[in-house]
Coordinates of N, CA and C in Angstrom, one line a residue:
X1 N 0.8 -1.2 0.0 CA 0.0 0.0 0.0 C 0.9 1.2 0.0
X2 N 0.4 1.9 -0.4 CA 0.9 3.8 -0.5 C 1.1 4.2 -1.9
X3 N 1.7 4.9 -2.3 CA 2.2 5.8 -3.5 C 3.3 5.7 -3.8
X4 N 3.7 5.3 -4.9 CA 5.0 5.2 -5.6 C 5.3 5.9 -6.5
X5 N 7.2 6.2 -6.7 CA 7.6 7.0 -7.9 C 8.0 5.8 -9.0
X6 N 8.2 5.0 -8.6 CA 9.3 4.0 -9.6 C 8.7 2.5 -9.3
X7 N 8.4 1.9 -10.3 CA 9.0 0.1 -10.4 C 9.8 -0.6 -11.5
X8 N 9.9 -1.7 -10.3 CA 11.1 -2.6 -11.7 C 10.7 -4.3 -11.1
X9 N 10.9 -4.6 -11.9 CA 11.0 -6.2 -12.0 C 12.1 -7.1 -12.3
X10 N 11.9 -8.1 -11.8 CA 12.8 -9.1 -11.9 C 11.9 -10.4 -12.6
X11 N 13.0 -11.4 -12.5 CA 12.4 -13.0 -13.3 C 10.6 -13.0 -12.5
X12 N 10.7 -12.9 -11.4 CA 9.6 -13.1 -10.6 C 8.7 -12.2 -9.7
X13 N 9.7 -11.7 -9.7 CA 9.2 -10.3 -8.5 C 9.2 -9.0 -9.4
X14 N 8.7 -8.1 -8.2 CA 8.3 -6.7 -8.6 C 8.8 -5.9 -7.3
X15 N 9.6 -5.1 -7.6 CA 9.8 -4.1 -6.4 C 9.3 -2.6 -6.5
X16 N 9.0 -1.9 -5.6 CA 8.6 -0.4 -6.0 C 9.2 0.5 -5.1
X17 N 9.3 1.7 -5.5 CA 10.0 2.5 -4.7 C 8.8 3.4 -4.3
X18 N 8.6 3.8 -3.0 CA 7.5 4.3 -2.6 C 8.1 5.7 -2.8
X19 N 6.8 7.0 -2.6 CA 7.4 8.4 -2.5 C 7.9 9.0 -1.4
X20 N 8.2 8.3 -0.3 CA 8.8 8.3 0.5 C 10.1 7.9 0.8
X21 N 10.6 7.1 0.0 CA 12.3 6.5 -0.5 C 12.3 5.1 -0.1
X22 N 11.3 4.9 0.3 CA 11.5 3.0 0.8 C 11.1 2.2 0.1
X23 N 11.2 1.0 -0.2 CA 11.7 0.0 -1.0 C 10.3 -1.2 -0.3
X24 N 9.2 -1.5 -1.2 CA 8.5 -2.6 -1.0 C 9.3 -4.0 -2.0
X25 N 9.2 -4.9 -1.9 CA 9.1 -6.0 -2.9 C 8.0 -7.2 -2.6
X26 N 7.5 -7.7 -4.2 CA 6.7 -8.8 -3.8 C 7.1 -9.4 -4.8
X27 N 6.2 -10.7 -4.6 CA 6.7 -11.7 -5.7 C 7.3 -13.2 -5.1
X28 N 8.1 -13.4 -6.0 CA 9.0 -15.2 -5.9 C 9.9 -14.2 -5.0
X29 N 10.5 -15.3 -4.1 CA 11.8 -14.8 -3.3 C 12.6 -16.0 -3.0
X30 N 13.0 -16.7 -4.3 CA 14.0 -17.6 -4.9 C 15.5 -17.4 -4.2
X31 N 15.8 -16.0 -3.5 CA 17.6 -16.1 -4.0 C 17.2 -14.4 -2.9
X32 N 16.3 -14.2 -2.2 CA 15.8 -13.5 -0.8 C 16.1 -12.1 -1.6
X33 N 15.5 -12.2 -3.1 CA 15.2 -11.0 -3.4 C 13.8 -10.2 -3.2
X34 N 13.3 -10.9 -2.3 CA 11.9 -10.1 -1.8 C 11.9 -10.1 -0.5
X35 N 12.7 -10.8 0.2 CA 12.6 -11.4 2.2 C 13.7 -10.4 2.5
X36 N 14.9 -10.2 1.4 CA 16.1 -9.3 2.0 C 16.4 -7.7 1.8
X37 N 15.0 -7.3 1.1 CA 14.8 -5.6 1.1 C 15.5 -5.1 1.8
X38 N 16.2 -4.5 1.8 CA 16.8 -3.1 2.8 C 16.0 -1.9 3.0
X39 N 16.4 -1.3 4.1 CA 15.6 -0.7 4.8 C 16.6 0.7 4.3
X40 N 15.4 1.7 4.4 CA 16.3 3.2 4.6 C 15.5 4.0 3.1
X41 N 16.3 5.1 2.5 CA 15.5 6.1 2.0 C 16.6 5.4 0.2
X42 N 16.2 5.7 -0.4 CA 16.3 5.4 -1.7 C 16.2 6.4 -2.7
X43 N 16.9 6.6 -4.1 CA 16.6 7.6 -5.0 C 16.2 6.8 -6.3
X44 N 16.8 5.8 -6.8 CA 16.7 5.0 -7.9 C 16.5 3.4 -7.3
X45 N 16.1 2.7 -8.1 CA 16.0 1.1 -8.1 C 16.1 0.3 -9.4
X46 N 16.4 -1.0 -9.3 CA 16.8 -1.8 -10.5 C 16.9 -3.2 -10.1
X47 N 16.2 -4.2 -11.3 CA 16.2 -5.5 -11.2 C 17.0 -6.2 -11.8
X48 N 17.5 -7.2 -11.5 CA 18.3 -7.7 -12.8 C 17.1 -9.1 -12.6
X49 N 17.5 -10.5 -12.8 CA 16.5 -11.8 -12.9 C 16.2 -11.8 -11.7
X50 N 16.9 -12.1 -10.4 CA 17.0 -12.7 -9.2 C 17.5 -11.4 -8.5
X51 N 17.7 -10.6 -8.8 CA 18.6 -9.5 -7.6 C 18.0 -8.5 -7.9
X52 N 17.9 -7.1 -6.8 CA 17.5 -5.7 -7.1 C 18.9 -4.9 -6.5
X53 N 18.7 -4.0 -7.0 CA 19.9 -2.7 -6.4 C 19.4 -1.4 -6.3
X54 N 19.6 -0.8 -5.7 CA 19.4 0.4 -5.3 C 20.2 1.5 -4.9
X55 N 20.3 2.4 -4.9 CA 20.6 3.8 -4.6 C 20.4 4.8 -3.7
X56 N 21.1 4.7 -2.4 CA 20.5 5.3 -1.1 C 20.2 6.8 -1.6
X57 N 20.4 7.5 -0.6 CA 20.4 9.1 -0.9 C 21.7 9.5 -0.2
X58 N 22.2 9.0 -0.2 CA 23.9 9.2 -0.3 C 24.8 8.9 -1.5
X59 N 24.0 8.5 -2.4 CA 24.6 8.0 -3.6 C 25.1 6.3 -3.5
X60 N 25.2 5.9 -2.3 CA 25.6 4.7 -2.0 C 25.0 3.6 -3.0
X61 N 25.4 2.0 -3.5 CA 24.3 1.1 -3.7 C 24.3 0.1 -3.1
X62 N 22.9 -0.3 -2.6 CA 22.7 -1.8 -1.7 C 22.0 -3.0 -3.3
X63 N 22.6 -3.8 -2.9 CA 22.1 -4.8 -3.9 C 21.9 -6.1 -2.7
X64 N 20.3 -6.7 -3.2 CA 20.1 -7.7 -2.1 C 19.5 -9.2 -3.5
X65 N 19.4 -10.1 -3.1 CA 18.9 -11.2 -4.1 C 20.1 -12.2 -4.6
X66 N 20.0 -12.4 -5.3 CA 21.4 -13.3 -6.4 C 22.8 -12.8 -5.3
X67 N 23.3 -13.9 -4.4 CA 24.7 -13.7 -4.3 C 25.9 -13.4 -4.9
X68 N 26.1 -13.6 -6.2 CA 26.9 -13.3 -7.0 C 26.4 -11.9 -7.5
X69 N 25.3 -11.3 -7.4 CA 25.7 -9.9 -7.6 C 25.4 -9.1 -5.9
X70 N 24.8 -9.8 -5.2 CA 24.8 -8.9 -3.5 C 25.9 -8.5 -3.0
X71 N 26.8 -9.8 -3.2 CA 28.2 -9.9 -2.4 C 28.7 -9.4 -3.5
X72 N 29.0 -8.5 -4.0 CA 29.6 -7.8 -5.1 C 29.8 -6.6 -4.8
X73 N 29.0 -5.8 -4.0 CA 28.5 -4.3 -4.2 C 29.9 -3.8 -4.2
X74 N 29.7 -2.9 -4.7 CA 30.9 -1.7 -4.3 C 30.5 -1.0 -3.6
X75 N 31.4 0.1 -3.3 CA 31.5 1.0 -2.8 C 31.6 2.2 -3.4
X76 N 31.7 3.2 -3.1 CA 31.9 4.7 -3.7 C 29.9 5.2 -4.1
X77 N 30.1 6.0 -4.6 CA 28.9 6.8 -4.8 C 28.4 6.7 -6.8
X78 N 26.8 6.7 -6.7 CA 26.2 6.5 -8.0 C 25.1 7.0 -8.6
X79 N 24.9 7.6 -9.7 CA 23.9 8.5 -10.4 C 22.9 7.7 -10.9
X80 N 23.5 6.5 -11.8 CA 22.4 5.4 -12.5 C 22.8 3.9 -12.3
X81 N 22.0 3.0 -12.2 CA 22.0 1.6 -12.4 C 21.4 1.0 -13.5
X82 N 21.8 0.1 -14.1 CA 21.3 -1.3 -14.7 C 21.5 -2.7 -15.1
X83 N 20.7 -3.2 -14.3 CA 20.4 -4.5 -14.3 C 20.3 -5.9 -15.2
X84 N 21.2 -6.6 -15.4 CA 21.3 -7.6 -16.5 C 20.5 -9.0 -15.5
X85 N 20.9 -10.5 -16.9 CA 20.3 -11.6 -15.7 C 21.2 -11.5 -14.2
X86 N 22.4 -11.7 -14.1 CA 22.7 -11.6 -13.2 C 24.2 -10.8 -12.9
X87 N 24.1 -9.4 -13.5 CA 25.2 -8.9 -13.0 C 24.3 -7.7 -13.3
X88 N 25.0 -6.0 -12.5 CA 24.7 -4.8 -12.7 C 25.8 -3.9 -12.7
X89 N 25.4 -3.1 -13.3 CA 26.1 -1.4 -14.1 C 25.7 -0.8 -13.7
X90 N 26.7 0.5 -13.0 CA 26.3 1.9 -12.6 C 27.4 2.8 -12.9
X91 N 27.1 3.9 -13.1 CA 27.1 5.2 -13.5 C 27.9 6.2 -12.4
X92 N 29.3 5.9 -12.1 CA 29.7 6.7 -10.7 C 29.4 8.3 -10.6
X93 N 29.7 8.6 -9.8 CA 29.2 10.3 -9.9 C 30.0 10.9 -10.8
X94 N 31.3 10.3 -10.5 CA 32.7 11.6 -11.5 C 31.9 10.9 -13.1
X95 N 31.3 10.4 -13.4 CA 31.0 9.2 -14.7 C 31.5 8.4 -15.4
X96 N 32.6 7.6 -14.7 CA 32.8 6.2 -15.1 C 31.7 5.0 -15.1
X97 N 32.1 4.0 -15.3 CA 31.6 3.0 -14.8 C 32.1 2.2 -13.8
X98 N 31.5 1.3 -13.0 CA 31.7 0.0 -12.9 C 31.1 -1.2 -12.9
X99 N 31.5 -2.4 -12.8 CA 30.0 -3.3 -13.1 C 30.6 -4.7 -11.7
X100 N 29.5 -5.0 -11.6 CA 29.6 -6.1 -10.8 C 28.9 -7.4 -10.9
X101 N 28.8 -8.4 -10.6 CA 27.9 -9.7 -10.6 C 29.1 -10.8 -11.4
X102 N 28.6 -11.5 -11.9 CA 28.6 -12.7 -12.8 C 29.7 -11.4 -13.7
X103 N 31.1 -12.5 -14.0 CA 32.2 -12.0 -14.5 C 32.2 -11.5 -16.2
X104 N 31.3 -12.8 -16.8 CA 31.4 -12.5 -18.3 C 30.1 -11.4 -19.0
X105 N 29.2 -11.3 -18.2 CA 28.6 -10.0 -18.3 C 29.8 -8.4 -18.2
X106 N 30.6 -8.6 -17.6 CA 31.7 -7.5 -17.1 C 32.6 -7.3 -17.8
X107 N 33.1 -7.9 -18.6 CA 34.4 -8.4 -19.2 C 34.6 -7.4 -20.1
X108 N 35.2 -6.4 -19.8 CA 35.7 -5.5 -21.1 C 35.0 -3.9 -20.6
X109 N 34.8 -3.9 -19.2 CA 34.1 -2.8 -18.5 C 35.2 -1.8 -18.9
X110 N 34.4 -0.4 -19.4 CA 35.4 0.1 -20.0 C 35.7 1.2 -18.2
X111 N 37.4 1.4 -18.4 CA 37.9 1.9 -17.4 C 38.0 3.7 -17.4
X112 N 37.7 4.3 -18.8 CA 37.6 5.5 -18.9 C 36.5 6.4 -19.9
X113 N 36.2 7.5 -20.1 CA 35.0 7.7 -20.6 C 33.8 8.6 -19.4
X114 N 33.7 9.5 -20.2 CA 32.0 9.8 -19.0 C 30.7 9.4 -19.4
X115 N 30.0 8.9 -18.1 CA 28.7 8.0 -19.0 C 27.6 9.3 -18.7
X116 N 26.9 9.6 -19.5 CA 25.6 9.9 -19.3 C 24.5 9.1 -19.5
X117 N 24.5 7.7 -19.6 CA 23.2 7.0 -19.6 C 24.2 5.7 -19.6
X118 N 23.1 4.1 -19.2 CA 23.9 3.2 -18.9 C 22.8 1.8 -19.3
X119 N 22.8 1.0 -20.2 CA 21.6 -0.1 -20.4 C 22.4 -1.6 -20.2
X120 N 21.8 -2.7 -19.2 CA 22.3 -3.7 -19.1 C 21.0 -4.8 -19.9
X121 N 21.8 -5.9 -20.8 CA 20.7 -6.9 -20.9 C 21.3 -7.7 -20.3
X122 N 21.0 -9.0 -20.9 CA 21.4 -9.9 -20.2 C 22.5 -10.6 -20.4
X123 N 23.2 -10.4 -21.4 CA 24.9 -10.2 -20.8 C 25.8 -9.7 -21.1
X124 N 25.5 -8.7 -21.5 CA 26.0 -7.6 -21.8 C 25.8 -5.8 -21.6
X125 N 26.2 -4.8 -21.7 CA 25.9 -3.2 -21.1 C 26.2 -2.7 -22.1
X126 N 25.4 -1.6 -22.6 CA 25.8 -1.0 -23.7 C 26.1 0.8 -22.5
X127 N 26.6 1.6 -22.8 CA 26.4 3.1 -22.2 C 27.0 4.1 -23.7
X128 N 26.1 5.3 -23.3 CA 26.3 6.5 -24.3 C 27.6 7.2 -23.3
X129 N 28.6 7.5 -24.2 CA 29.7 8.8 -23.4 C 28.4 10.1 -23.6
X130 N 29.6 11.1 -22.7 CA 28.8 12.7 -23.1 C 28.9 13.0 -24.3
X131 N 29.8 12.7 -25.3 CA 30.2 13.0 -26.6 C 28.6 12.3 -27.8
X132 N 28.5 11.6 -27.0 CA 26.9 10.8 -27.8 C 27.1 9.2 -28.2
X133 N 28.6 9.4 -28.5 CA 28.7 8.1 -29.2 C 28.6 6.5 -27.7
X134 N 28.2 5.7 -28.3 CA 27.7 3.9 -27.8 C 28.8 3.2 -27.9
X135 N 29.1 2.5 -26.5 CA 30.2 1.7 -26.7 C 29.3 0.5 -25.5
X136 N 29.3 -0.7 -26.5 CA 29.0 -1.7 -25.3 C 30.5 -2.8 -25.1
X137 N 29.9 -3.4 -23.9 CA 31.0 -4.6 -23.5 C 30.0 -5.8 -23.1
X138 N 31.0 -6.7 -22.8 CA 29.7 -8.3 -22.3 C 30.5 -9.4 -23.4
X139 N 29.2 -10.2 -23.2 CA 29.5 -11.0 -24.0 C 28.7 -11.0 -25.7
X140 N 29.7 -11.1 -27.0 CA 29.5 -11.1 -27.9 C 29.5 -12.3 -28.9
X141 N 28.1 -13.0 -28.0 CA 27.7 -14.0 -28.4 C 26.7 -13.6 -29.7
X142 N 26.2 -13.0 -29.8 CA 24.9 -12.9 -31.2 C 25.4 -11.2 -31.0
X143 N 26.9 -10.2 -31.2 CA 26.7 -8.9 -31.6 C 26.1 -8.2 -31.1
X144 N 26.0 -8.1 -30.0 CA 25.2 -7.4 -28.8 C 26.2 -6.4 -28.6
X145 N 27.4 -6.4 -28.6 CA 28.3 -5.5 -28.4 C 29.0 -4.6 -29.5
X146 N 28.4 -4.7 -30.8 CA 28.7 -3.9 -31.3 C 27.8 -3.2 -32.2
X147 N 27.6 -1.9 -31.6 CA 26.5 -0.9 -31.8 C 26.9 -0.3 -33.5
X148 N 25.9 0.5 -33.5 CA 25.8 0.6 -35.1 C 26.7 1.9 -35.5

């Protein structure tokens, strides 16, 4: 119950970000991506299949669900997230990247660049620089990584 700004979904579940900064989830809770919500105020949210992440109001991100991306989190501070099957990409404040979860989703995470936007599928992340131009990384199983 209440009023939300934001939802996202996962394989099973659905999480929402209320207008108040708190984090409901319902759904499957396969991998305690619905039982292990964290508590506190939030700015952004994101699912990948099994896991969510989020964005405190410190810039911080908590990721709960899929071990291989929970136990991942970083640290430092973040503008944007997104969510693959089982790894995620964010957007640091200075505008790098970094990516975490499952390794071959990551693989070629580029180390310099400013992002102003950031898209994960499922195994692979494409991001625009400030310049405009698309560079993805992942895996380049079916050309997913290379933009037109």
């Amino acid at each position: 119950s209440g009023t939300f700004s934001q939802l996202s979904s996962g394989h099973y579940n659905t999480c929402g970000l209320k207008t108040s900064g708190s984090i409901e989830c319902w759904g499957a809770n396969w991998n305690g991506e619905v039982a292990n919500t964290p508590s506190g105020t939030f700015t952004q949210l994101n699912s990948g299949y099994y896991h969510n992440c989020a964005i405190d109001t410190s810039g911080g991100v908590q990721c709960w669900g899929n071990p291989s991306v929970s136990n991942d989190t970083p640290t430092g501070t973040f503008t944007a997230l997104s969510s693959g099957h089982d790894h995620t990409c964010g957007i640091t404040t200075s505008g790098g990247v970094e990516c975490w979860g499952n390794s071959n989703p990551t693989n070629g995470t580029p180390s310099n660049g400013t992002f102003i936007a950031i898209q994960a599928n499922s195994s692979s992340t494409c991001g625009i620089l400030d310049a405009g131009n698309v560079i993805c990384w992942g895996s380049t199983s079916s050309g997913q990584t290379n933009p037109p």
